[in-house]
mmCIF file of C-alpha atoms in Angstrom:
data_model
loop_
_atom_site.group_PDB
_atom_site.id
_atom_site.type_symbol
_atom_site.label_atom_id
_atom_site.label_comp_id
_atom_site.label_asym_id
_atom_site.label_seq_id
_atom_site.Cartn_x
_atom_site.Cartn_y
_atom_site.Cartn_z
ATOM 1 C CA SER A 1 -57.751 48.143 -3.524
ATOM 2 C CA GLN A 2 -57.932 44.420 -4.165
ATOM 3 C CA GLN A 3 -54.771 42.448 -3.452
ATOM 4 C CA GLY A 4 -55.252 39.874 -6.157
ATOM 5 C CA GLU A 5 -57.502 37.921 -8.368
ATOM 6 C CA GLU A 6 -59.337 34.659 -8.025
ATOM 7 C CA ASP A 7 -59.686 32.491 -11.061
ATOM 8 C CA PRO A 8 -62.129 31.532 -12.402
ATOM 9 C CA GLN A 9 -64.654 34.233 -11.555
ATOM 10 C CA ALA A 10 -67.429 31.649 -11.741
ATOM 11 C CA LEU A 11 -67.466 27.863 -11.727
ATOM 12 C CA SER A 12 -70.373 25.458 -12.124
ATOM 13 C CA ILE A 13 -69.884 21.738 -11.507
ATOM 14 C CA GLN A 14 -71.952 18.664 -10.727
ATOM 15 C CA GLU A 15 -72.366 17.451 -7.180
ATOM 16 C CA GLY A 16 -69.659 14.961 -6.296
ATOM 17 C CA GLU A 17 -67.052 16.507 -8.601
ATOM 18 C CA ASN A 18 -63.985 18.353 -7.362
ATOM 19 C CA ALA A 19 -63.746 22.125 -7.570
ATOM 20 C CA THR A 20 -60.471 24.003 -7.916
ATOM 21 C CA MET A 21 -60.080 27.737 -7.679
ATOM 22 C CA ASN A 22 -56.945 29.812 -7.838
ATOM 23 C CA CYS A 23 -55.765 33.022 -6.271
ATOM 24 C CA SER A 24 -52.906 35.306 -7.232
ATOM 25 C CA TYR A 25 -51.592 38.085 -5.021
ATOM 26 C CA LYS A 26 -49.172 40.934 -5.455
ATOM 27 C CA THR A 27 -47.073 41.485 -2.351
ATOM 28 C CA SER A 28 -45.055 39.328 0.024
ATOM 29 C CA ILE A 29 -47.214 37.606 2.597
ATOM 30 C CA ASN A 30 -47.001 36.120 6.060
ATOM 31 C CA ASN A 31 -50.034 33.936 5.526
ATOM 32 C CA LEU A 32 -52.949 33.472 3.167
ATOM 33 C CA GLN A 33 -56.495 32.665 4.197
ATOM 34 C CA TRP A 34 -59.532 31.376 2.347
ATOM 35 C CA TYR A 35 -63.052 32.464 3.263
ATOM 36 C CA ARG A 36 -66.466 31.325 2.063
ATOM 37 C CA GLN A 37 -69.487 33.589 1.744
ATOM 38 C CA ASN A 38 -73.064 32.520 1.251
ATOM 39 C CA SER A 39 -76.373 34.088 2.064
ATOM 40 C CA GLY A 40 -77.043 31.723 4.935
ATOM 41 C CA ARG A 41 -73.867 31.997 6.995
ATOM 42 C CA GLY A 42 -72.169 35.153 5.781
ATOM 43 C CA LEU A 43 -68.376 35.275 5.482
ATOM 44 C CA VAL A 44 -66.678 32.363 7.229
ATOM 45 C CA HIS A 45 -63.011 31.474 7.630
ATOM 46 C CA LEU A 46 -62.101 28.151 6.028
ATOM 47 C CA ILE A 47 -58.370 27.635 6.260
ATOM 48 C CA LEU A 48 -55.081 29.473 6.722
ATOM 49 C CA ILE A 49 -51.746 28.562 5.187
ATOM 50 C CA ARG A 50 -48.534 30.172 6.358
ATOM 51 C CA SER A 51 -45.843 31.399 3.990
ATOM 52 C CA ASN A 52 -43.484 28.567 4.980
ATOM 53 C CA GLU A 53 -46.088 25.906 4.181
ATOM 54 C CA ARG A 54 -46.723 24.457 0.733
ATOM 55 C CA GLU A 55 -49.887 22.458 1.332
ATOM 56 C CA LYS A 56 -52.530 22.158 3.997
ATOM 57 C CA HIS A 57 -55.609 19.972 4.417
ATOM 58 C CA SER A 58 -58.816 20.425 6.355
ATOM 59 C CA GLY A 59 -61.562 17.881 5.791
ATOM 60 C CA ARG A 60 -62.509 18.072 2.099
ATOM 61 C CA LEU A 61 -60.372 21.183 1.579
ATOM 62 C CA ARG A 62 -56.823 21.240 0.274
ATOM 63 C CA VAL A 63 -54.897 24.467 -0.057
ATOM 64 C CA THR A 64 -51.568 24.932 -1.779
ATOM 65 C CA LEU A 65 -49.286 27.937 -1.723
ATOM 66 C CA ASP A 66 -46.489 28.846 -4.128
ATOM 67 C CA THR A 67 -44.788 31.969 -2.837
ATOM 68 C CA SER A 68 -42.420 32.095 -5.812
ATOM 69 C CA LYS A 69 -45.415 32.489 -8.123
ATOM 70 C CA LYS A 70 -47.463 34.462 -5.598
ATOM 71 C CA SER A 71 -50.356 32.081 -6.033
ATOM 72 C CA SER A 72 -52.565 29.729 -4.061
ATOM 73 C CA SER A 73 -55.201 27.180 -4.940
ATOM 74 C CA LEU A 74 -58.188 25.809 -3.068
ATOM 75 C CA LEU A 75 -59.457 22.336 -3.902
ATOM 76 C CA ILE A 76 -62.824 21.149 -2.634
ATOM 77 C CA THR A 77 -63.246 17.416 -3.092
ATOM 78 C CA ALA A 78 -66.527 15.520 -3.424
ATOM 79 C CA SER A 79 -68.532 18.732 -3.706
ATOM 80 C CA ARG A 80 -71.986 19.086 -2.149
ATOM 81 C CA ALA A 81 -74.880 21.414 -2.843
ATOM 82 C CA ALA A 82 -74.075 23.189 0.419
ATOM 83 C CA ASP A 83 -70.676 24.191 -1.007
ATOM 84 C CA THR A 84 -72.456 26.635 -3.335
ATOM 85 C CA ALA A 85 -70.986 29.990 -2.308
ATOM 86 C CA SER A 86 -68.412 32.622 -3.182
ATOM 87 C CA TYR A 87 -64.847 31.829 -2.161
ATOM 88 C CA PHE A 88 -62.291 34.526 -1.395
ATOM 89 C CA CYS A 89 -58.605 34.443 -0.725
ATOM 90 C CA ALA A 90 -57.295 37.036 1.697
ATOM 91 C CA THR A 91 -53.863 38.267 2.639
ATOM 92 C CA GLY A 92 -52.624 40.525 5.398
ATOM 93 C CA GLY A 93 -53.606 39.960 8.967
ATOM 94 C CA MET A 94 -50.052 40.429 10.169
ATOM 95 C CA TYR A 95 -49.694 41.426 13.777
ATOM 96 C CA SER A 96 -49.094 45.085 14.506
ATOM 97 C CA GLY A 97 -50.172 47.292 17.360
ATOM 98 C CA GLY A 98 -51.134 44.240 19.396
ATOM 99 C CA GLY A 99 -53.684 42.872 16.978
ATOM 100 C CA ALA A 100 -53.989 41.605 13.428
ATOM 101 C CA ASP A 101 -54.058 43.957 10.453
ATOM 102 C CA GLY A 102 -57.107 44.083 8.274
ATOM 103 C CA LEU A 103 -57.345 41.611 5.415
ATOM 104 C CA THR A 104 -57.068 42.328 1.698
ATOM 105 C CA PHE A 105 -59.489 40.181 -0.282
ATOM 106 C CA GLY A 106 -59.613 39.171 -3.919
ATOM 107 C CA LYS A 107 -62.782 39.492 -5.988
ATOM 108 C CA GLY A 108 -63.817 35.908 -5.335
ATOM 109 C CA THR A 109 -64.865 32.819 -7.248
ATOM 110 C CA HIS A 110 -68.588 32.098 -7.379
ATOM 111 C CA LEU A 111 -69.045 28.337 -7.161
ATOM 112 C CA ILE A 112 -72.319 26.652 -8.073
ATOM 113 C CA ILE A 113 -72.823 22.976 -7.308
ATOM 114 C CA GLN A 114 -75.542 21.466 -9.454
ATOM 115 C CA PRO A 115 -77.449 18.477 -8.019
ATOM 116 C CA GLU B 1 -70.268 31.618 21.953
ATOM 117 C CA ALA B 2 -72.335 34.388 20.401
ATOM 118 C CA GLY B 3 -71.093 35.695 17.061
ATOM 119 C CA VAL B 4 -70.620 39.224 15.800
ATOM 120 C CA ALA B 5 -73.924 41.093 15.865
ATOM 121 C CA GLN B 6 -74.845 43.842 13.424
ATOM 122 C CA SER B 7 -77.904 45.998 12.940
ATOM 123 C CA PRO B 8 -79.837 46.885 10.979
ATOM 124 C CA ARG B 9 -79.638 44.085 8.418
ATOM 125 C CA TYR B 10 -81.021 46.235 5.623
ATOM 126 C CA LYS B 11 -81.310 49.959 5.079
ATOM 127 C CA ILE B 12 -82.644 51.986 2.175
ATOM 128 C CA ILE B 13 -82.018 55.736 2.125
ATOM 129 C CA GLU B 14 -81.977 58.551 -0.377
ATOM 130 C CA LYS B 15 -78.739 60.198 -1.399
ATOM 131 C CA ARG B 16 -77.568 62.973 0.882
ATOM 132 C CA GLN B 17 -79.297 61.360 3.877
ATOM 133 C CA SER B 18 -77.369 60.036 6.860
ATOM 134 C CA VAL B 19 -77.167 56.462 8.099
ATOM 135 C CA ALA B 20 -75.552 54.621 10.997
ATOM 136 C CA PHE B 21 -74.620 50.984 11.451
ATOM 137 C CA TRP B 22 -74.004 49.230 14.740
ATOM 138 C CA CYS B 23 -71.719 46.315 15.559
ATOM 139 C CA ASN B 24 -71.175 44.263 18.700
ATOM 140 C CA PRO B 25 -68.095 42.035 18.413
ATOM 141 C CA ILE B 26 -67.494 38.675 20.016
ATOM 142 C CA SER B 27 -67.026 39.087 23.756
ATOM 143 C CA GLY B 28 -63.387 39.632 24.650
ATOM 144 C CA HIS B 29 -62.236 40.490 21.115
ATOM 145 C CA ALA B 30 -60.174 43.653 21.318
ATOM 146 C CA THR B 31 -59.744 44.056 17.561
ATOM 147 C CA LEU B 32 -62.696 45.257 15.507
ATOM 148 C CA TYR B 33 -62.862 45.905 11.767
ATOM 149 C CA TRP B 34 -65.316 47.540 9.411
ATOM 150 C CA TYR B 35 -65.298 46.448 5.762
ATOM 151 C CA GLN B 36 -67.242 47.666 2.742
ATOM 152 C CA GLN B 37 -68.265 45.070 0.163
ATOM 153 C CA ILE B 38 -69.593 46.359 -3.137
ATOM 154 C CA LEU B 39 -71.640 43.890 -5.187
ATOM 155 C CA GLY B 40 -69.398 41.491 -7.087
ATOM 156 C CA GLN B 41 -66.253 42.468 -5.166
ATOM 157 C CA GLY B 42 -64.408 41.258 -2.131
ATOM 158 C CA PRO B 43 -64.636 43.173 1.154
ATOM 159 C CA GLU B 44 -62.369 46.205 1.536
ATOM 160 C CA LEU B 45 -61.139 47.411 4.910
ATOM 161 C CA LEU B 46 -62.427 50.769 6.092
ATOM 162 C CA ILE B 47 -61.096 50.952 9.635
ATOM 163 C CA ARG B 48 -59.542 48.803 12.335
ATOM 164 C CA TYR B 49 -59.793 49.350 16.094
ATOM 165 C CA GLU B 50 -57.658 48.035 18.904
ATOM 166 C CA ASN B 51 -59.953 48.516 21.893
ATOM 167 C CA GLU B 52 -61.142 52.114 21.591
ATOM 168 C CA GLU B 53 -58.240 53.304 19.420
ATOM 169 C CA ALA B 54 -58.531 53.512 15.631
ATOM 170 C CA VAL B 55 -55.126 52.156 14.567
ATOM 171 C CA ASP B 56 -55.782 52.020 10.807
ATOM 172 C CA ASP B 57 -58.276 54.369 9.178
ATOM 173 C CA SER B 58 -56.244 55.051 6.065
ATOM 174 C CA GLN B 59 -58.975 53.763 3.753
ATOM 175 C CA LEU B 60 -61.888 55.484 5.463
ATOM 176 C CA PRO B 61 -63.315 58.352 3.346
ATOM 177 C CA LYS B 62 -63.200 60.790 6.207
ATOM 178 C CA ASP B 63 -65.125 63.532 4.443
ATOM 179 C CA ARG B 64 -68.322 61.529 4.799
ATOM 180 C CA PHE B 65 -67.567 58.423 6.887
ATOM 181 C CA SER B 66 -66.948 58.352 10.618
ATOM 182 C CA ALA B 67 -66.682 55.611 13.188
ATOM 183 C CA GLU B 68 -66.408 55.285 16.914
ATOM 184 C CA ARG B 69 -65.821 52.625 19.512
ATOM 185 C CA LEU B 70 -66.097 54.632 22.705
ATOM 186 C CA LYS B 71 -65.807 51.936 25.382
ATOM 187 C CA GLY B 72 -63.779 49.491 23.339
ATOM 188 C CA VAL B 73 -66.693 47.130 22.855
ATOM 189 C CA ASP B 74 -69.437 47.928 20.355
ATOM 190 C CA SER B 75 -68.897 50.270 17.437
ATOM 191 C CA THR B 76 -70.866 52.564 15.156
ATOM 192 C CA LEU B 77 -70.098 53.456 11.545
ATOM 193 C CA LYS B 78 -71.794 56.532 10.102
ATOM 194 C CA ILE B 79 -72.143 57.923 6.603
ATOM 195 C CA GLN B 80 -73.138 61.565 6.252
ATOM 196 C CA PRO B 81 -74.175 62.426 3.579
ATOM 197 C CA ALA B 82 -74.609 59.205 1.627
ATOM 198 C CA GLU B 83 -73.854 58.969 -2.091
ATOM 199 C CA LEU B 84 -75.123 56.482 -4.661
ATOM 200 C CA GLY B 85 -71.699 54.793 -4.727
ATOM 201 C CA ASP B 86 -72.013 53.944 -1.033
ATOM 202 C CA SER B 87 -74.529 51.210 -1.846
ATOM 203 C CA ALA B 88 -72.829 48.103 -0.485
ATOM 204 C CA VAL B 89 -72.804 45.590 2.341
ATOM 205 C CA TYR B 90 -71.026 46.867 5.438
ATOM 206 C CA LEU B 91 -69.373 44.070 7.342
ATOM 207 C CA CYS B 92 -68.084 44.158 10.871
ATOM 208 C CA ALA B 93 -65.501 41.634 12.028
ATOM 209 C CA SER B 94 -63.551 40.967 15.190
ATOM 210 C CA SER B 95 -60.515 38.985 16.191
ATOM 211 C CA SER B 96 -58.745 38.003 19.356
ATOM 212 C CA ARG B 97 -55.422 39.519 20.337
ATOM 213 C CA GLY B 98 -52.523 37.523 21.616
ATOM 214 C CA THR B 99 -53.368 34.145 20.124
ATOM 215 C CA GLN B 100 -52.042 35.108 16.680
ATOM 216 C CA SER B 101 -54.683 32.915 15.126
ATOM 217 C CA TYR B 102 -55.266 35.559 12.420
ATOM 218 C CA GLU B 103 -58.842 34.364 11.884
ATOM 219 C CA GLN B 104 -61.439 37.100 11.681
ATOM 220 C CA TYR B 105 -65.074 36.505 12.618
ATOM 221 C CA PHE B 106 -67.604 38.350 10.509
ATOM 222 C CA GLY B 107 -71.085 39.547 11.285
ATOM 223 C CA PRO B 108 -74.014 39.116 8.860
ATOM 224 C CA GLY B 109 -73.544 42.606 7.464
ATOM 225 C CA THR B 110 -75.814 45.562 6.771
ATOM 226 C CA ARG B 111 -76.976 45.894 3.179
ATOM 227 C CA LEU B 112 -77.240 49.603 2.325
ATOM 228 C CA THR B 113 -79.088 50.822 -0.735
ATOM 229 C CA VAL B 114 -78.786 54.504 -1.615
ATOM 230 C CA THR B 115 -81.401 55.741 -4.112
#
């Protein structure tokens, strides 16, 4: 079953604009990850934010986490055509049995960057 | 370093036929995952291995799905017999134990179409 929902389901913006997508989840978490999926590179890890962090940056990415609202947001600044992809938040991955649990993904936001 | 390898990339079968997917994880990664991704959805975990042991197969439909990882390296996922609802992309991922980095590395997936 899906852990949560990304919002919006689809987003189309002009190149150079910022893109914001949101994720809500249902259970308590240890960390939350964002992944990107496109036809060229498959599913790729972007960034992880731990439950005791409120904001994290990586290049043009900014992630926020509000554990009281069980929500996270991903901001992509100065978007490029290559950012066209589906973006998923994922929870889980806690360590048990020596390795990390499987992830629970949302349904994703499909982002289209128009040139 | 070489990524997660999967084969075949595409497979078309008729319902009630059998099919097998192969995965070779990143060298040294003890944890291996199989996910099913239905069109328009996020990936859902089917099974997780720690070396050769299946430590979480709670979401694997065991009446028709089976998996093995005999030597703790590469893995095979089988569906027998396939149903129309099994049409999906089957993703294999791996992660490293001990570093607690939580990041999972995904292969390109096998797109299965059941007609």
